[in-house]
XYZ file of C-alpha atoms in Angstrom:
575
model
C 98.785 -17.332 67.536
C 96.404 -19.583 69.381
C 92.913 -20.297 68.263
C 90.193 -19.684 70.467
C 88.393 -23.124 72.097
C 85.350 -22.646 72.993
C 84.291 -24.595 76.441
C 81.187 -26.508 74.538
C 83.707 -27.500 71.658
C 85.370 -31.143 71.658
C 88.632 -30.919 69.734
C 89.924 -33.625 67.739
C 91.905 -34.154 64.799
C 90.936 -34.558 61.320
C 91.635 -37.379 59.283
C 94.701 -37.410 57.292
C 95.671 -37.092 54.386
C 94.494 -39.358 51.710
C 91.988 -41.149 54.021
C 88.203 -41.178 54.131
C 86.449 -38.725 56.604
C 83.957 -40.881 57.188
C 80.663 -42.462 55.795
C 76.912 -41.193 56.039
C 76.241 -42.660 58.926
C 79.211 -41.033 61.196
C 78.255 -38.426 63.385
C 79.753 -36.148 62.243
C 77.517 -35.839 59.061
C 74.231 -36.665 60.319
C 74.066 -33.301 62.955
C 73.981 -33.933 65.690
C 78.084 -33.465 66.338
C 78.782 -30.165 68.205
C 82.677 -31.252 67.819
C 85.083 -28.734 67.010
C 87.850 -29.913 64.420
C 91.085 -28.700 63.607
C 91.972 -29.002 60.224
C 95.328 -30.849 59.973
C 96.201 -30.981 56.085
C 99.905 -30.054 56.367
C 101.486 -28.290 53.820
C 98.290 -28.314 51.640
C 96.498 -25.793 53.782
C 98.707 -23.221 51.661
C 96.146 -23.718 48.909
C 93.782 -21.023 50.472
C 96.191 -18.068 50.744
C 97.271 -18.911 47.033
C 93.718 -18.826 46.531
C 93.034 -15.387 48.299
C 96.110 -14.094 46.139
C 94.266 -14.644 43.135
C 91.411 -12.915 44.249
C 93.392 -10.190 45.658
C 95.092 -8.990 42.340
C 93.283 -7.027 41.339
C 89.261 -7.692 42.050
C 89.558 -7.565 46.200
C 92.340 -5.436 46.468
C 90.190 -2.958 44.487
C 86.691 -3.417 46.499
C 88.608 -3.041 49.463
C 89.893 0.393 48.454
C 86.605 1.657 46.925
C 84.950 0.571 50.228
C 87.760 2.646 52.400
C 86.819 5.652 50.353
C 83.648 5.314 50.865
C 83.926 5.111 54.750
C 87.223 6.841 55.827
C 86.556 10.653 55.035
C 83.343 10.722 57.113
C 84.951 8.503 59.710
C 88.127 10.215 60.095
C 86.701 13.712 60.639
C 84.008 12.656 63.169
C 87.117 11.208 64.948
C 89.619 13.824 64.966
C 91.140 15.045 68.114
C 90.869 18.660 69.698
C 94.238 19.973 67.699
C 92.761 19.216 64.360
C 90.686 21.763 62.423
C 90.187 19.417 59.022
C 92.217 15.849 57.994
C 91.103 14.827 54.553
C 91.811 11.712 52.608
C 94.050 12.664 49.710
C 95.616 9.215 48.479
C 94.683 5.459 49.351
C 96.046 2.538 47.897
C 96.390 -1.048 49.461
C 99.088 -2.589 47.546
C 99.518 -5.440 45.898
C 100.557 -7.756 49.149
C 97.318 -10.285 50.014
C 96.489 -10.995 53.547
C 97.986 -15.059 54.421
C 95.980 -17.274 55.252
C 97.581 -20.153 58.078
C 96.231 -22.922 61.467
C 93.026 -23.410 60.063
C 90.102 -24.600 61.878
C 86.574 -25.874 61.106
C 83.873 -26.618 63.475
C 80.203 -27.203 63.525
C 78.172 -25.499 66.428
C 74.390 -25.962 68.145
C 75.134 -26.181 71.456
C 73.775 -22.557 72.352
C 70.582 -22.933 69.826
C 68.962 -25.542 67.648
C 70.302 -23.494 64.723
C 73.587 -25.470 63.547
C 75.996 -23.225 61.757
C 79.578 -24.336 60.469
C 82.467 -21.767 61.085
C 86.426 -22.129 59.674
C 89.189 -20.089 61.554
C 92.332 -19.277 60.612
C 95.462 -16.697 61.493
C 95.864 -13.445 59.060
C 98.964 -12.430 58.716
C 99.469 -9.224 56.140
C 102.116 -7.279 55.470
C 100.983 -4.305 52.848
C 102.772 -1.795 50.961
C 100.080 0.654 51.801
C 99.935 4.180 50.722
C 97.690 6.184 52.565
C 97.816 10.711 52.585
C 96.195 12.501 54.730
C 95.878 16.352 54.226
C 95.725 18.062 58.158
C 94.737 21.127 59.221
C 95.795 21.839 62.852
C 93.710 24.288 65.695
C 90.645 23.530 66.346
C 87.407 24.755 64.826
C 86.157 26.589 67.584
C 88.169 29.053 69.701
C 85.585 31.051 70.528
C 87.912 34.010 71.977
C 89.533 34.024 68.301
C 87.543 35.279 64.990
C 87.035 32.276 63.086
C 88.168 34.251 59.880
C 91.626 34.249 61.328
C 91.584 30.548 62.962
C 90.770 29.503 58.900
C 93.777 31.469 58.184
C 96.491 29.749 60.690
C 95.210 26.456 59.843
C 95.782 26.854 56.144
C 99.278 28.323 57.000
C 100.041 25.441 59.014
C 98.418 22.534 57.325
C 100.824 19.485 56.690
C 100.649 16.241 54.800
C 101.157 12.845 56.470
C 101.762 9.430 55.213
C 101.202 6.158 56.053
C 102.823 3.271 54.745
C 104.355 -0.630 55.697
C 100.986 -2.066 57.330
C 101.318 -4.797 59.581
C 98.241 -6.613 60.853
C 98.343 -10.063 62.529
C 94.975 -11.399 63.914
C 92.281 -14.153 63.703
C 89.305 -14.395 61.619
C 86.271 -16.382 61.445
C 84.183 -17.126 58.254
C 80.635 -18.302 59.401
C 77.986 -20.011 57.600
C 74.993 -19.375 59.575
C 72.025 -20.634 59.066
C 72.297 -23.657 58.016
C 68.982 -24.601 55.971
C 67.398 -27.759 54.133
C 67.488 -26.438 50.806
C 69.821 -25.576 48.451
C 72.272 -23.766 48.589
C 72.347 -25.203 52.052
C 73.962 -21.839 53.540
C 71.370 -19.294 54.293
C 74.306 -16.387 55.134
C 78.485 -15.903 55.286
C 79.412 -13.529 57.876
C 83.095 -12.392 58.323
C 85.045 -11.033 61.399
C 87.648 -10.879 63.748
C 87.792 -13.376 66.413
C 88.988 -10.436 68.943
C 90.892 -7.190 68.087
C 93.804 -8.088 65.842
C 97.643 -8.629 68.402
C 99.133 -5.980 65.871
C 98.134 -3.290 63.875
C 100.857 -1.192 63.431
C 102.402 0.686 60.444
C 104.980 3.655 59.762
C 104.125 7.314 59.482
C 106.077 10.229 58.200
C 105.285 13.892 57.719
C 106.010 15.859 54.927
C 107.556 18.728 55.877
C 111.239 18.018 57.351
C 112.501 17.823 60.984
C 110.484 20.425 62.424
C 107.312 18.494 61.929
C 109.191 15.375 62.981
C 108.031 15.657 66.888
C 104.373 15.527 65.445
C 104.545 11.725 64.292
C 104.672 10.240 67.857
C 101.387 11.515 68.798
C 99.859 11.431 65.481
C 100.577 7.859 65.386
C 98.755 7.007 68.316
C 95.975 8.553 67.191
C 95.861 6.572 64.197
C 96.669 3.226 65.751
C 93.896 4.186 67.657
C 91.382 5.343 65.195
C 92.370 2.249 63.088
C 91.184 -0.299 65.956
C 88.460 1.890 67.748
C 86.186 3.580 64.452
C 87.535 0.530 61.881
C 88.316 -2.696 63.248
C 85.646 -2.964 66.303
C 82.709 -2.453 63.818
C 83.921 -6.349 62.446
C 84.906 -7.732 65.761
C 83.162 -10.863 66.978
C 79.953 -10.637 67.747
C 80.249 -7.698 65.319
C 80.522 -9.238 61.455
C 80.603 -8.350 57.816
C 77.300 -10.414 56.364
C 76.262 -11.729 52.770
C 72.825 -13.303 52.740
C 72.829 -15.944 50.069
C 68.894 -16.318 51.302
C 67.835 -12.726 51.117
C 64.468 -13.707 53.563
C 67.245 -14.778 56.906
C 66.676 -12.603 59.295
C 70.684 -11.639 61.286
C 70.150 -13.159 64.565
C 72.047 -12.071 67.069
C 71.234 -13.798 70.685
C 72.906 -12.925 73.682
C 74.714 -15.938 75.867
C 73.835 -13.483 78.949
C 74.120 -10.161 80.569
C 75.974 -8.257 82.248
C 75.283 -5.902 85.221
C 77.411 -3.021 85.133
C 77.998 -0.572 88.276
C 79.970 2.434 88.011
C 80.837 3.883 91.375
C 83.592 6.730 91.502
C 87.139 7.214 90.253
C 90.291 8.999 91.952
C 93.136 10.927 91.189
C 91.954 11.813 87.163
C 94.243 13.060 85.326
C 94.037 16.440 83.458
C 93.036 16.143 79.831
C 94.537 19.350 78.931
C 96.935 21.811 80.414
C 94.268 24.693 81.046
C 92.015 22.778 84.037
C 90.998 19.744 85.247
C 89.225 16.852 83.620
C 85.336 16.880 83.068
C 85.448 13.132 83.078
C 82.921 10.509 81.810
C 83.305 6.891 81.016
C 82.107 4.625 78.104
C 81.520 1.216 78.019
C 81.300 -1.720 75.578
C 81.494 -4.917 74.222
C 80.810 -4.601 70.747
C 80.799 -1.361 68.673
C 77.286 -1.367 68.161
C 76.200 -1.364 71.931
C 77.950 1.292 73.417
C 76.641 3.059 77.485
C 77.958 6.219 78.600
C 78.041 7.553 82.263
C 76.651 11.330 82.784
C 79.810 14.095 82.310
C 80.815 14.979 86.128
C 82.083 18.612 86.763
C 85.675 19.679 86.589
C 87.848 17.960 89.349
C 90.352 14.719 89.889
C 87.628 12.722 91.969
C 84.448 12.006 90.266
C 81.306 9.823 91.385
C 78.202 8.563 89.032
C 76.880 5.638 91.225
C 75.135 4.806 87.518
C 73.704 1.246 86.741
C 74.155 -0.089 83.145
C 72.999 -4.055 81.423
C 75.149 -5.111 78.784
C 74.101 -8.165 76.417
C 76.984 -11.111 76.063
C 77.210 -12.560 72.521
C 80.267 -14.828 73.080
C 81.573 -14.940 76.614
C 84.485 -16.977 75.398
C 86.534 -14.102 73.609
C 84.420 -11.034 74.653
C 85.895 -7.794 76.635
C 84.139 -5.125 78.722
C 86.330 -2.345 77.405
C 85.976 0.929 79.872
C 87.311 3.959 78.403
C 88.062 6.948 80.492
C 87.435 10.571 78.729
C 87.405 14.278 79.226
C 84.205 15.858 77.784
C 85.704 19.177 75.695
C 83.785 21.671 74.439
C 86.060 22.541 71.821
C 86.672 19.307 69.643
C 86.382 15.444 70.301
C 86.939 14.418 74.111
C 90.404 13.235 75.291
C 90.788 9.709 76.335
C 92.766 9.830 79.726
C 92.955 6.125 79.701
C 90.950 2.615 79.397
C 90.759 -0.721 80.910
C 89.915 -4.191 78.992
C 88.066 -6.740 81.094
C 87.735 -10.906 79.924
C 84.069 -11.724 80.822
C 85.142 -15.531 80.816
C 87.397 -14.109 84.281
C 83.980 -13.677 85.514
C 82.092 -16.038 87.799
C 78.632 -16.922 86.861
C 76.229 -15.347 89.008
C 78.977 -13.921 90.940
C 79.235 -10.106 92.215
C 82.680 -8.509 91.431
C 83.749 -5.377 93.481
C 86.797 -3.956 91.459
C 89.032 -1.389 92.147
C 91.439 -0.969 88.328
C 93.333 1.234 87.503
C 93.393 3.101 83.842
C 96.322 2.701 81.751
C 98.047 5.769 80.370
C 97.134 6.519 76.996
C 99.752 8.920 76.450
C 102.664 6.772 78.115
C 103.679 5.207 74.728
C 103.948 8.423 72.772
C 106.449 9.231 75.984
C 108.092 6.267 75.443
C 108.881 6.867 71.712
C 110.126 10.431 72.563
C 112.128 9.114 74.791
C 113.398 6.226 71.890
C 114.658 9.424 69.923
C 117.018 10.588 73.152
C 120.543 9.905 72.290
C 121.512 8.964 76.010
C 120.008 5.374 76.467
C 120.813 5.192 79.951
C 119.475 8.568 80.631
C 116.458 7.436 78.870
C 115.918 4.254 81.038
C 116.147 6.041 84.498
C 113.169 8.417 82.816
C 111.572 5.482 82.546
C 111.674 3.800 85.840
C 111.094 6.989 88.029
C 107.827 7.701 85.633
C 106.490 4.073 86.584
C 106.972 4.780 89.829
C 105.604 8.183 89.805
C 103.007 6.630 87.811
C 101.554 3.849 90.118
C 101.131 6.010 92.902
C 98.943 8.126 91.154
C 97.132 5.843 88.548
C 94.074 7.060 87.726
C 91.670 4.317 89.731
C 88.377 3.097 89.312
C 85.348 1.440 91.558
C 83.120 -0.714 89.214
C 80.892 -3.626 90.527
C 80.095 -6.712 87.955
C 78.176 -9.617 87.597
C 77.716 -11.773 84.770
C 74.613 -14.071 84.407
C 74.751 -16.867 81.539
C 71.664 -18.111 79.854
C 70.498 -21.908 79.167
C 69.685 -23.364 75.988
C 66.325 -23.193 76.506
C 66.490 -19.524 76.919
C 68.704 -19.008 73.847
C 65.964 -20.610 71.723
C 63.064 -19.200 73.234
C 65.225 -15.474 71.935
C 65.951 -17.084 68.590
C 62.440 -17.691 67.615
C 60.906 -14.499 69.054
C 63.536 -13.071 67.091
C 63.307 -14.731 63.745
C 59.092 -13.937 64.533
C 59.539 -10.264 65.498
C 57.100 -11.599 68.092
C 57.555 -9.716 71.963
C 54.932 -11.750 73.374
C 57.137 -15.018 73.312
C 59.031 -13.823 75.851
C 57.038 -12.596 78.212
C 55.338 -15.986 78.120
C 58.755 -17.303 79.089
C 59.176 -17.723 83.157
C 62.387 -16.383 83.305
C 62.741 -13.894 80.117
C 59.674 -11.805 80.987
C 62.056 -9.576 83.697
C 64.071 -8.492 81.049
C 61.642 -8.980 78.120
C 61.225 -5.066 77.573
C 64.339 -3.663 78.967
C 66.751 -1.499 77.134
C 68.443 1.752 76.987
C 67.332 5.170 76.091
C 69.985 6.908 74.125
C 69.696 11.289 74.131
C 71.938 12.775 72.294
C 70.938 16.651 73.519
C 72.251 19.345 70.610
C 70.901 22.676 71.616
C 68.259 24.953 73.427
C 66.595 28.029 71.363
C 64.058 30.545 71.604
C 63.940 31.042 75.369
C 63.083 34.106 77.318
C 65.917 36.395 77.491
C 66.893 37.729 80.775
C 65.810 40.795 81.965
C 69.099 43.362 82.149
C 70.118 42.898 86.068
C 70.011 39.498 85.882
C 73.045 39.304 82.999
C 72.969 38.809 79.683
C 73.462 35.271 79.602
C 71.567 32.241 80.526
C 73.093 29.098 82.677
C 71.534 26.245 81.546
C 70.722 22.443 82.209
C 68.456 19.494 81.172
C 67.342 17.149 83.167
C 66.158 13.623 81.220
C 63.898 11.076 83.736
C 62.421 7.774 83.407
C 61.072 5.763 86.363
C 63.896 6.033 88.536
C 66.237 6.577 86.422
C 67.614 10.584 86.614
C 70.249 12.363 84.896
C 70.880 15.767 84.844
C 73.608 17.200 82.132
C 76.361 19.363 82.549
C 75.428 23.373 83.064
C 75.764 25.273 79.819
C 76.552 28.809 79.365
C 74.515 30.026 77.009
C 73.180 33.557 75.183
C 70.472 35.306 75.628
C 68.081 33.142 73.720
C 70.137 29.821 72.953
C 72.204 27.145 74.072
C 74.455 24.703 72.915
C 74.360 21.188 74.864
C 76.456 18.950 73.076
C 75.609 15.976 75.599
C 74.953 12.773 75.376
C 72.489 10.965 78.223
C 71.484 7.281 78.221
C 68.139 6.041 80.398
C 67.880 1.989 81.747
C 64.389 0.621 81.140
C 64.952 -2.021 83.573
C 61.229 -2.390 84.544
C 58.995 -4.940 83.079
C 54.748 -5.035 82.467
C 54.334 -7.149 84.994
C 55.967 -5.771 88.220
C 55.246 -2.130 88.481
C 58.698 -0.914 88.554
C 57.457 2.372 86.657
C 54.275 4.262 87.193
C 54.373 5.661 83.558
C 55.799 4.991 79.964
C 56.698 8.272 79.579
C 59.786 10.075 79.237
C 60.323 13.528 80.571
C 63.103 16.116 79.714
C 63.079 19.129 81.866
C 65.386 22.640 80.407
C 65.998 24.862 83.515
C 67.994 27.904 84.195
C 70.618 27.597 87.043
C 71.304 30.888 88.918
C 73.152 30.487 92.018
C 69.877 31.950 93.742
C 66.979 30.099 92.466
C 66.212 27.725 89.325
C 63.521 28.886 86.763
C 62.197 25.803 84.911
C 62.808 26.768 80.859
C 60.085 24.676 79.626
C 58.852 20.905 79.543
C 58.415 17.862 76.618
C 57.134 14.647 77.439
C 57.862 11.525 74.935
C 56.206 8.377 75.135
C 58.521 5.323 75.387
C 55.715 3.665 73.407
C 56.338 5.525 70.679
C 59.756 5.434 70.645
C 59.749 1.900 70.831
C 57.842 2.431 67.465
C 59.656 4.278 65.869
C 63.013 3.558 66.974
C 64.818 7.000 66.254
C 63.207 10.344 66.800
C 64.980 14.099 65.826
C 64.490 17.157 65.265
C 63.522 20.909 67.281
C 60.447 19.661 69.772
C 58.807 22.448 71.542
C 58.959 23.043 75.357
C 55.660 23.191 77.080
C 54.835 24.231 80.862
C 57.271 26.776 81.607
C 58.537 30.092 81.399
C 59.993 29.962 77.786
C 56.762 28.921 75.422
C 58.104 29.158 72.280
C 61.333 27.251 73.270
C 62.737 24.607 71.209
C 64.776 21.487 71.993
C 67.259 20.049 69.750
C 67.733 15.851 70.375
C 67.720 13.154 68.817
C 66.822 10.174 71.219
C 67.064 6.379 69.871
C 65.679 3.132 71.838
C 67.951 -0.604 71.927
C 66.395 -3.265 73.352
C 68.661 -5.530 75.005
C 67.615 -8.874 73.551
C 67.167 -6.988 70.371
C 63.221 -7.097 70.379
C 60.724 -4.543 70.680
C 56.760 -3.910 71.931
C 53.965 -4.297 68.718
């Protein structure tokens, strides 16, 4: 595997074996070297793998597993797919097998800021005799035309075991030591993580319970592979990291290289999440796990258009992906993903305005294709194959995005660094070109329910149609209709608001941020009730929850659910 170069990185060789690498004065020791250098020891780099093996047996290998039990249960349920009622962790062992370490690399970097930080780099190569069980409970939770009582029932009838074993990973990691300070120990922080998602993660899964369960491990599989890069692996993908603070006073700078303007216009011929009706599709986008946008759910159909504006921050433009995944909201369950597309932002052009048409790849193509592995007629199998691709790209789920990609200077970077390491807003708005974006971020709603409203009088039906509206400046999204009971309503929708307006140039007449609950009948819409939140105070605090009361309308004692959460894009916020 090839190690990632960096465009501000010189490569050269270090020196060999049994000669000096230079005196004080070089340099390369007196830091002001940006060089990158590749660490060319021969056979001796085998040292650190024997070294990691050590560790591994038994002090790592056991922190590692007390770790996954400590994240996987939550993780793996919040994750499950519609067909799953429960999937519990029941066994996890890593095995005895340490990761390898090999092509080793060691740099020193402060050409983006004045902060120097040293970084090695090497290809992991791990082969485990992992034993993983997972106790599953198929049908979903909530079938809401079948008692739950007797759901409970079919799913403990039909609940199955599945293994995992034989993991194969092959990637690139990066051990950072960032800052760099002038006091001992010298390293302020070590942060850990992939250089970009791992080439292969792949391992072998069976089900316990014979050949008739057999036809389960194709799809199953996916899912995990899946799970295993998406929920696990992003969360320590570059810019993403594992950190130990050696200093416990360093801050964890994070400061973007740029940003990127996202534009999501419309998308043809979507394919149907499930069998029952077409997809109610929505699209998320990111480039890290912990910065993740989300377009507004459209209504049921194969054509869908948002016309929604998004910012993304860029850490590291040199290995970083816009990733766009493709899903169909479900009320029952998690969503299906009907496909996703991976974008390089070093493809982009600086400053340049990309009008894309992609296509989405076919999530479910590869469980196809290992169905089709099982089918004793190869050549039967193979003609499958070729009239699917071609039934496959003249339908392909398409769609329109617009891009552009604007890189920052080193001045910039700096000018983010300190008003980050200060907490201190004000630096940036002092800046001439920072103040624009100074105070921008994203609004994140995560609407749960409705309760307490006025119940309809009886010739106007027992039930209530219901949707929220969430505003800010220009910014306008309205969530999916909800049918609902007489008093309640479950949302179960997720909206996110750009602040794209600064103090300085009026974009918004307000700081507030208004959610509006109204019922939809197809001849009129009654206005549920009102809250108003101040982005101020958001800002402040952050998070918010919990029930907030609806004001202004024709439900007083109504109640709204959320929980709404602010991100700043530069990772500051307002005093």
């Amino acid at each position: 595997m090839g190690h990632n170069d960096d465009d501000h990185f010189k490569s050269s060789h270090a020196a060999a074996p049994g000669k000096g690498y230079g005196n004080e004065n070089d340099d390369g020791a007196n830091g002001d070297s940006n060089e990158k250098h590749r660490n060319n020891v021969g056979n001796d780099e085998g040292w650190l793998s024997d070294f990691l093996a050590h560790l591994w047996n038994p002090q790592l290998r056991k922190a590692f597993t007390k770790l996954a039990w400590e994240l996987l249960p939550d993780l793996l349920q919040a994750s499950s797919p519609p067909w799953m009622q429960s999937i519990e962790l029941t066994k996890f062992t890593f095995g005895k097998s340490p990761p390898k370490l090999s092509t080793f690399d060691s740099f020193k970097d402060s050409a983006k800021t004045d902060d120097a930080m040293v970084a090695i780099e090497a290809d992991v190569s791990w082969h485990s005799d992992i034993n993983v069980q997972l106790r599953i409970k198929p049908i979903p939770k909530q079938l809401t035309f079948i008692p739950s009582a007797l759901t409970t029932l079919v799913s403990n009838m039909v609940s199955f075991t599945a293994g995992i074993e034989k993991l194969h990973v092959e990637g690139r990691i990066r051990i950072t030591f960032d800052p760099l300070v002038d006091k001992l120990p010298v390293i302020g922080a070590v942060k850990v993580s992939f250089v970009e998602q791992p080439d292969t993660v792949d391992f072998e899964v069976s089900v316990m319970g014979g050949s008739t369960l057999s036809g389960l491990i194709p799809s199953l599989k996916a899912w995990l592979v899946g799970f295993a890069r998406d929920s696990l692996i992003n969360m320590y993908v570059m810019p993403e990291h594992w950190t130990y603070r050696l200093d416990p006073t360093i801050k964890d700078i994070s400061v973007p290289a740029g940003m990127l303007d996202i534009d999501i216009l419309e998308a043809h011929h979507i394919p149907k999440g499930d069998y029952l009706s077409d997809s109610n599709p929505y699209i998320e986008m990111f480039m890290r796990a912990s910065q993740k946008r989300r377009t507004t759910i459209q209504p049921e159909g194969k054509e869908a258009t948002w016309n929604e504006s998004f910012k993304l921050p860029v850490h590291i433009p040199e290995t970083q992906k816009l990733e766009l995944i493709l899903y169909d909201h479900d009320n029952i369950g998690s969503d299906d993903e009907l496909g996703r597309i991976k974008i390089a932002i070093r493809d982009l052009k600086d400053g340049e305005l990309q009008d894309l048409w992609l296509d989405f790849d076919n999530p479910k193509e590869e469980i196809k294709q290992d169905q089709r592995s099982q089918q004793h007629d190869a050549i039967a199998g193979a003609m499958k194959r070729v009239k699917a691709r071609e039934a496959e790209r003249k339908t392909a789920c398409k769609v329109h995005i617009k891009l552009k990609y604007h890189s920052m200077n080193k001045e910039e970077m700096n000018a983010i660094a300190e008003a980050q390491s200060k907490g201190d807003m004000d630096l940036l708005y002092k800046h001439p070109r920072l103040k624009s974006i100074a105070g921008q971020g994203v609004i994140t709603i995560k609407l749960n329910s409705v309760d307490r409203l006025v119940h309809p009088t009886w010739w106007r039906g027992g039930h209530k149609h219901v949707k929220v509206k969430c505003v800010f400046a220009k910014d306008e999204k309205v969530s999916q209709l909800k049918r609902g009971t007489r008093h309640n309503c479950r949302i179960d929708e997720t909206i996110q608001l750009e602040v794209t307006g600064d103090k300085e140039s009026g974009d918004h007449d307000c700081d507030d941020i208004v959610i509006e609950v109204h019922e939809t009948k197809w001849w009129q819409k009654n206005t549920e009730g009102t809250m108003v939140v101040s982005l101020a105070e958001l800002k402040k605090h952050t998070k918010m929850a919990g029930k907030k009361k609806l004001k202004h309308g024709n439900s007083p004692d109504g109640r709204l659910d959320l929980e709404m959460s602010w991100s700043s894009y530069l990772g500051l916020d307002d005093d």
